């Protein structure tokens, strides 16, 4: 499996988790993708990464809005996230 395939699989696993973690089932499910260094990782497994500290906003590379059925991800560039985030958090 190459890096791109691995990132896709992790994104879809994260999408499933984002849907489950919503407080309001009608609300938006989204993922923030971060670029992190090995030093920031506390532990990792086949389908998860735990950081030693909270992620930093400057590490955010993009966001994905998860479709209601969890099958599609819509990509948002960093400059678009601050505009969209309040609407995603509203629900």
mmCIF file of N, CA and C in Angstrom, residues 2-91:
data_model
loop_
_atom_site.group_PDB
_atom_site.id
_atom_site.type_symbol
_atom_site.label_atom_id
_atom_site.label_comp_id
_atom_site.label_asym_id
_atom_site.label_seq_id
_atom_site.Cartn_x
_atom_site.Cartn_y
_atom_site.Cartn_z
ATOM 1 N N UNK A 2 0.611 2.187 -0.888
ATOM 2 C CA UNK A 2 1.413 3.406 -0.919
ATOM 3 C C UNK A 2 0.832 4.450 0.040
ATOM 4 N N UNK A 3 1.536 5.564 0.200
ATOM 5 C CA UNK A 3 1.122 6.610 1.142
ATOM 6 C C UNK A 3 -0.271 7.148 0.832
ATOM 7 N N UNK A 4 -0.560 7.347 -0.451
ATOM 8 C CA UNK A 4 -1.858 7.905 -0.833
ATOM 9 C C UNK A 4 -3.000 6.963 -0.453
ATOM 10 N N UNK A 5 -2.813 5.672 -0.680
ATOM 11 C CA UNK A 5 -3.833 4.696 -0.303
ATOM 12 C C UNK A 5 -4.004 4.656 1.214
ATOM 13 N N UNK A 6 -2.892 4.710 1.931
ATOM 14 C CA UNK A 6 -2.945 4.717 3.389
ATOM 15 C C UNK A 6 -3.675 5.932 3.925
ATOM 16 N N UNK A 7 -3.396 7.100 3.347
ATOM 17 C CA UNK A 7 -4.077 8.327 3.774
ATOM 18 C C UNK A 7 -5.572 8.246 3.497
ATOM 19 N N UNK A 8 -5.945 7.672 2.360
ATOM 20 C CA UNK A 8 -7.367 7.525 2.030
ATOM 21 C C UNK A 8 -8.054 6.614 3.050
ATOM 22 N N UNK A 9 -7.447 5.485 3.346
ATOM 23 C CA UNK A 9 -8.041 4.549 4.302
ATOM 24 C C UNK A 9 -8.179 5.199 5.672
ATOM 25 N N UNK A 10 -7.133 5.891 6.129
ATOM 26 C CA UNK A 10 -7.216 6.574 7.424
ATOM 27 C C UNK A 10 -8.284 7.658 7.415
ATOM 28 N N UNK A 11 -8.422 8.371 6.301
ATOM 29 C CA UNK A 11 -9.452 9.409 6.194
ATOM 30 C C UNK A 11 -10.851 8.810 6.310
ATOM 31 N N UNK A 12 -11.071 7.677 5.678
ATOM 32 C CA UNK A 12 -12.389 7.047 5.745
ATOM 33 C C UNK A 12 -12.664 6.477 7.142
ATOM 34 N N UNK A 13 -11.648 5.949 7.803
ATOM 35 C CA UNK A 13 -11.815 5.505 9.192
ATOM 36 C C UNK A 13 -12.139 6.693 10.089
ATOM 37 N N UNK A 14 -11.445 7.805 9.870
ATOM 38 C CA UNK A 14 -11.711 9.026 10.637
ATOM 39 C C UNK A 14 -13.119 9.538 10.356
ATOM 40 N N UNK A 15 -13.582 9.403 9.125
ATOM 41 C CA UNK A 15 -14.942 9.824 8.777
ATOM 42 C C UNK A 15 -15.966 9.033 9.590
ATOM 43 N N UNK A 16 -15.771 7.726 9.701
ATOM 44 C CA UNK A 16 -16.669 6.897 10.515
ATOM 45 C C UNK A 16 -16.678 7.370 11.963
ATOM 46 N N UNK A 17 -15.499 7.653 12.507
ATOM 47 C CA UNK A 17 -15.401 8.132 13.888
ATOM 48 C C UNK A 17 -16.063 9.497 14.046
ATOM 49 N N UNK A 18 -15.873 10.380 13.064
ATOM 50 C CA UNK A 18 -16.463 11.723 13.128
ATOM 51 C C UNK A 18 -17.984 11.639 13.163
ATOM 52 N N UNK A 19 -18.550 10.729 12.393
ATOM 53 C CA UNK A 19 -20.005 10.548 12.400
ATOM 54 C C UNK A 19 -20.463 10.065 13.771
ATOM 55 N N UNK A 20 -19.762 9.124 14.352
ATOM 56 C CA UNK A 20 -20.128 8.579 15.663
ATOM 57 C C UNK A 20 -19.958 9.597 16.787
ATOM 58 N N UNK A 21 -18.999 10.508 16.656
ATOM 59 C CA UNK A 21 -18.692 11.458 17.731
ATOM 60 C C UNK A 21 -19.605 12.685 17.749
ATOM 61 N N UNK A 22 -20.418 12.877 16.723
ATOM 62 C CA UNK A 22 -21.313 14.035 16.702
ATOM 63 C C UNK A 22 -22.260 13.983 17.890
ATOM 64 N N UNK A 23 -22.484 15.131 18.515
ATOM 65 C CA UNK A 23 -23.457 15.199 19.605
ATOM 66 C C UNK A 23 -24.874 15.225 19.054
ATOM 67 N N UNK A 24 -25.043 15.849 17.888
ATOM 68 C CA UNK A 24 -26.337 15.946 17.234
ATOM 69 C C UNK A 24 -26.264 15.131 15.944
ATOM 70 N N UNK A 25 -27.060 14.076 15.824
ATOM 71 C CA UNK A 25 -27.001 13.247 14.616
ATOM 72 C C UNK A 25 -27.259 14.019 13.319
ATOM 73 N N UNK A 26 -27.939 15.149 13.408
ATOM 74 C CA UNK A 26 -28.197 15.961 12.214
ATOM 75 C C UNK A 26 -27.053 16.933 11.935
ATOM 76 N N UNK A 27 -26.118 17.036 12.866
ATOM 77 C CA UNK A 27 -25.008 17.978 12.714
ATOM 78 C C UNK A 27 -23.956 17.493 11.736
ATOM 79 N N UNK A 28 -23.057 18.397 11.430
ATOM 80 C CA UNK A 28 -21.975 18.091 10.491
ATOM 81 C C UNK A 28 -20.916 17.208 11.150
ATOM 82 N N UNK A 29 -20.389 16.297 10.370
ATOM 83 C CA UNK A 29 -19.231 15.496 10.792
ATOM 84 C C UNK A 29 -18.056 15.977 9.950
ATOM 85 N N UNK A 30 -16.943 16.286 10.612
ATOM 86 C CA UNK A 30 -15.791 16.777 9.869
ATOM 87 C C UNK A 30 -14.504 16.284 10.504
ATOM 88 N N UNK A 31 -13.437 16.364 9.712
ATOM 89 C CA UNK A 31 -12.110 15.907 10.118
ATOM 90 C C UNK A 31 -11.131 17.030 9.848
ATOM 91 N N UNK A 32 -10.240 17.287 10.783
ATOM 92 C CA UNK A 32 -9.111 18.180 10.537
ATOM 93 C C UNK A 32 -7.887 17.307 10.309
ATOM 94 N N UNK A 33 -7.218 17.490 9.190
ATOM 95 C CA UNK A 33 -6.009 16.725 8.867
ATOM 96 C C UNK A 33 -4.789 17.557 9.243
ATOM 97 N N UNK A 34 -3.918 16.991 10.063
ATOM 98 C CA UNK A 34 -2.732 17.694 10.542
ATOM 99 C C UNK A 34 -1.463 17.057 9.999
ATOM 100 N N UNK A 35 -0.464 17.876 9.795
ATOM 101 C CA UNK A 35 0.891 17.402 9.473
ATOM 102 C C UNK A 35 1.641 17.403 10.800
ATOM 103 N N UNK A 36 2.071 16.240 11.240
ATOM 104 C CA UNK A 36 2.735 16.138 12.536
ATOM 105 C C UNK A 36 4.088 15.459 12.388
ATOM 106 N N UNK A 37 4.923 15.692 13.383
ATOM 107 C CA UNK A 37 6.238 15.047 13.401
ATOM 108 C C UNK A 37 6.172 13.795 14.278
ATOM 109 N N UNK A 38 7.137 12.928 14.133
ATOM 110 C CA UNK A 38 7.205 11.729 14.971
ATOM 111 C C UNK A 38 7.281 12.087 16.449
ATOM 112 N N UNK A 39 7.917 13.213 16.769
ATOM 113 C CA UNK A 39 8.076 13.622 18.164
ATOM 114 C C UNK A 39 6.742 13.976 18.822
ATOM 115 N N UNK A 40 5.726 14.322 18.040
ATOM 116 C CA UNK A 40 4.420 14.689 18.579
ATOM 117 C C UNK A 40 3.552 13.474 18.891
ATOM 118 N N UNK A 41 3.958 12.297 18.437
ATOM 119 C CA UNK A 41 3.139 11.091 18.564
ATOM 120 C C UNK A 41 3.395 10.402 19.899
ATOM 121 N N UNK A 42 2.312 10.184 20.663
ATOM 122 C CA UNK A 42 2.406 9.441 21.919
ATOM 123 C C UNK A 42 2.347 7.942 21.638
ATOM 124 N N UNK A 43 1.411 7.548 20.801
ATOM 125 C CA UNK A 43 1.283 6.147 20.396
ATOM 126 C C UNK A 43 0.513 6.091 19.086
ATOM 127 N N UNK A 44 0.666 4.993 18.374
ATOM 128 C CA UNK A 44 -0.064 4.815 17.123
ATOM 129 C C UNK A 44 -0.282 3.337 16.877
ATOM 130 N N UNK A 45 -1.282 3.072 16.087
ATOM 131 C CA UNK A 45 -1.595 1.703 15.705
ATOM 132 C C UNK A 45 -1.942 1.669 14.236
ATOM 133 N N UNK A 46 -2.555 0.590 13.840
ATOM 134 C CA UNK A 46 -2.885 0.415 12.427
ATOM 135 C C UNK A 46 -3.822 1.502 11.915
ATOM 136 N N UNK A 47 -4.747 1.951 12.761
ATOM 137 C CA UNK A 47 -5.728 2.932 12.299
ATOM 138 C C UNK A 47 -5.947 4.088 13.279
ATOM 139 N N UNK A 48 -4.931 4.420 14.069
ATOM 140 C CA UNK A 48 -5.067 5.558 14.975
ATOM 141 C C UNK A 48 -3.708 6.173 15.281
ATOM 142 N N UNK A 49 -3.756 7.439 15.694
ATOM 143 C CA UNK A 49 -2.575 8.157 16.179
ATOM 144 C C UNK A 49 -3.020 8.982 17.374
ATOM 145 N N UNK A 50 -2.367 8.840 18.506
ATOM 146 C CA UNK A 50 -2.603 9.680 19.671
ATOM 147 C C UNK A 50 -1.418 10.617 19.832
ATOM 148 N N UNK A 51 -1.730 11.908 19.986
ATOM 149 C CA UNK A 51 -0.681 12.907 20.151
ATOM 150 C C UNK A 51 -0.349 13.105 21.620
ATOM 151 N N UNK A 52 0.866 13.534 21.905
ATOM 152 C CA UNK A 52 1.288 13.833 23.272
ATOM 153 C C UNK A 52 0.550 15.042 23.816
ATOM 154 N N UNK A 53 0.277 16.012 22.949
ATOM 155 C CA UNK A 53 -0.435 17.237 23.325
ATOM 156 C C UNK A 53 -1.507 17.503 22.284
ATOM 157 N N UNK A 54 -2.388 18.455 22.584
ATOM 158 C CA UNK A 54 -3.404 18.836 21.606
ATOM 159 C C UNK A 54 -2.744 19.270 20.309
ATOM 160 N N UNK A 55 -3.417 18.978 19.206
ATOM 161 C CA UNK A 55 -2.931 19.432 17.911
ATOM 162 C C UNK A 55 -2.911 20.954 17.859
ATOM 163 N N UNK A 56 -2.013 21.491 17.059
ATOM 164 C CA UNK A 56 -1.897 22.949 16.926
ATOM 165 C C UNK A 56 -2.550 23.394 15.627
ATOM 166 N N UNK A 57 -3.197 24.556 15.675
ATOM 167 C CA UNK A 57 -3.864 25.084 14.493
ATOM 168 C C UNK A 57 -2.889 25.227 13.329
ATOM 169 N N UNK A 58 -1.652 25.621 13.610
ATOM 170 C CA UNK A 58 -0.676 25.804 12.530
ATOM 171 C C UNK A 58 -0.281 24.479 11.863
ATOM 172 N N UNK A 59 -0.606 23.349 12.469
ATOM 173 C CA UNK A 59 -0.329 22.042 11.869
ATOM 174 C C UNK A 59 -1.458 21.553 10.959
ATOM 175 N N UNK A 60 -2.605 22.241 10.999
ATOM 176 C CA UNK A 60 -3.744 21.833 10.176
ATOM 177 C C UNK A 60 -3.415 22.064 8.708
ATOM 178 N N UNK A 61 -3.586 21.030 7.910
ATOM 179 C CA UNK A 61 -3.306 21.094 6.475
ATOM 180 C C UNK A 61 -4.574 21.253 5.643
ATOM 181 N N UNK A 62 -5.670 20.677 6.125
ATOM 182 C CA UNK A 62 -6.950 20.776 5.419
ATOM 183 C C UNK A 62 -8.038 20.211 6.327
ATOM 184 N N UNK A 63 -9.269 20.319 5.866
ATOM 185 C CA UNK A 63 -10.403 19.713 6.562
ATOM 186 C C UNK A 63 -11.210 18.923 5.547
ATOM 187 N N UNK A 64 -11.918 17.934 6.044
ATOM 188 C CA UNK A 64 -12.838 17.154 5.222
ATOM 189 C C UNK A 64 -14.205 17.194 5.882
ATOM 190 N N UNK A 65 -15.216 17.586 5.133
ATOM 191 C CA UNK A 65 -16.596 17.497 5.583
ATOM 192 C C UNK A 65 -17.116 16.140 5.131
ATOM 193 N N UNK A 66 -17.672 15.388 6.063
ATOM 194 C CA UNK A 66 -18.130 14.028 5.785
ATOM 195 C C UNK A 66 -19.586 14.076 5.328
ATOM 196 N N UNK A 67 -19.897 13.396 4.243
ATOM 197 C CA UNK A 67 -21.283 13.338 3.767
ATOM 198 C C UNK A 67 -22.140 12.624 4.813
ATOM 199 N N UNK A 68 -23.450 12.888 4.830
ATOM 200 C CA UNK A 68 -24.319 12.255 5.835
ATOM 201 C C UNK A 68 -24.235 10.731 5.860
ATOM 202 N N UNK A 69 -23.990 10.109 4.701
ATOM 203 C CA UNK A 69 -23.890 8.643 4.673
ATOM 204 C C UNK A 69 -22.476 8.139 4.962
ATOM 205 N N UNK A 70 -21.518 9.063 5.123
ATOM 206 C CA UNK A 70 -20.146 8.688 5.440
ATOM 207 C C UNK A 70 -19.344 8.168 4.273
ATOM 208 N N UNK A 71 -19.886 8.237 3.073
ATOM 209 C CA UNK A 71 -19.221 7.664 1.901
ATOM 210 C C UNK A 71 -18.351 8.653 1.131
ATOM 211 N N UNK A 72 -18.551 9.956 1.365
ATOM 212 C CA UNK A 72 -17.799 10.958 0.615
ATOM 213 C C UNK A 72 -17.214 12.003 1.553
ATOM 214 N N UNK A 73 -16.059 12.528 1.162
ATOM 215 C CA UNK A 73 -15.394 13.594 1.901
ATOM 216 C C UNK A 73 -15.232 14.793 0.974
ATOM 217 N N UNK A 74 -15.609 15.977 1.463
ATOM 218 C CA UNK A 74 -15.400 17.209 0.709
ATOM 219 C C UNK A 74 -14.214 17.925 1.324
ATOM 220 N N UNK A 75 -13.227 18.237 0.499
ATOM 221 C CA UNK A 75 -11.965 18.829 0.938
ATOM 222 C C UNK A 75 -12.094 20.344 1.086
ATOM 223 N N UNK A 76 -11.520 20.900 2.166
ATOM 224 C CA UNK A 76 -11.468 22.340 2.403
ATOM 225 C C UNK A 76 -10.025 22.740 2.667
ATOM 226 N N UNK A 77 -9.562 23.761 1.955
ATOM 227 C CA UNK A 77 -8.217 24.303 2.170
ATOM 228 C C UNK A 77 -8.185 25.047 3.505
ATOM 229 N N UNK A 78 -6.998 25.243 4.046
ATOM 230 C CA UNK A 78 -6.869 25.887 5.359
ATOM 231 C C UNK A 78 -7.543 27.247 5.402
ATOM 232 N N UNK A 79 -7.443 28.023 4.337
ATOM 233 C CA UNK A 79 -8.041 29.356 4.349
ATOM 234 C C UNK A 79 -9.568 29.307 4.305
ATOM 235 N N UNK A 80 -10.158 28.167 3.972
ATOM 236 C CA UNK A 80 -11.611 28.019 3.941
ATOM 237 C C UNK A 80 -12.177 27.513 5.267
ATOM 238 N N UNK A 81 -11.343 26.911 6.083
ATOM 239 C CA UNK A 81 -11.821 26.263 7.305
ATOM 240 C C UNK A 81 -12.414 27.267 8.280
ATOM 241 N N UNK A 82 -11.744 28.394 8.505
ATOM 242 C CA UNK A 82 -12.234 29.351 9.500
ATOM 243 C C UNK A 82 -13.610 29.899 9.127
ATOM 244 N N UNK A 83 -13.920 29.964 7.834
ATOM 245 C CA UNK A 83 -15.248 30.402 7.397
ATOM 246 C C UNK A 83 -16.290 29.314 7.626
ATOM 247 N N UNK A 84 -15.944 28.081 7.341
ATOM 248 C CA UNK A 84 -16.893 26.967 7.410
ATOM 249 C C UNK A 84 -17.083 26.428 8.827
ATOM 250 N N UNK A 85 -16.054 26.489 9.646
ATOM 251 C CA UNK A 85 -16.077 25.862 10.972
ATOM 252 C C UNK A 85 -17.246 26.310 11.849
ATOM 253 N N UNK A 86 -17.566 27.605 11.939
ATOM 254 C CA UNK A 86 -18.710 27.995 12.779
ATOM 255 C C UNK A 86 -20.018 27.307 12.367
ATOM 256 N N UNK A 87 -20.234 27.136 11.071
ATOM 257 C CA UNK A 87 -21.444 26.446 10.602
ATOM 258 C C UNK A 87 -21.413 24.971 10.960
ATOM 259 N N UNK A 88 -20.241 24.349 10.872
ATOM 260 C CA UNK A 88 -20.133 22.932 11.217
ATOM 261 C C UNK A 88 -20.390 22.714 12.701
ATOM 262 N N UNK A 89 -19.948 23.653 13.529
ATOM 263 C CA UNK A 89 -20.094 23.509 14.978
ATOM 264 C C UNK A 89 -21.480 23.899 15.481
ATOM 265 N N UNK A 90 -22.245 24.611 14.669
ATOM 266 C CA UNK A 90 -23.563 25.107 15.056
ATOM 267 C C UNK A 90 -24.529 23.995 15.430
ATOM 268 N N UNK A 91 -24.562 22.974 14.662
ATOM 269 C CA UNK A 91 -25.586 21.933 14.821
ATOM 270 C C UNK A 91 -25.391 21.087 16.051
#
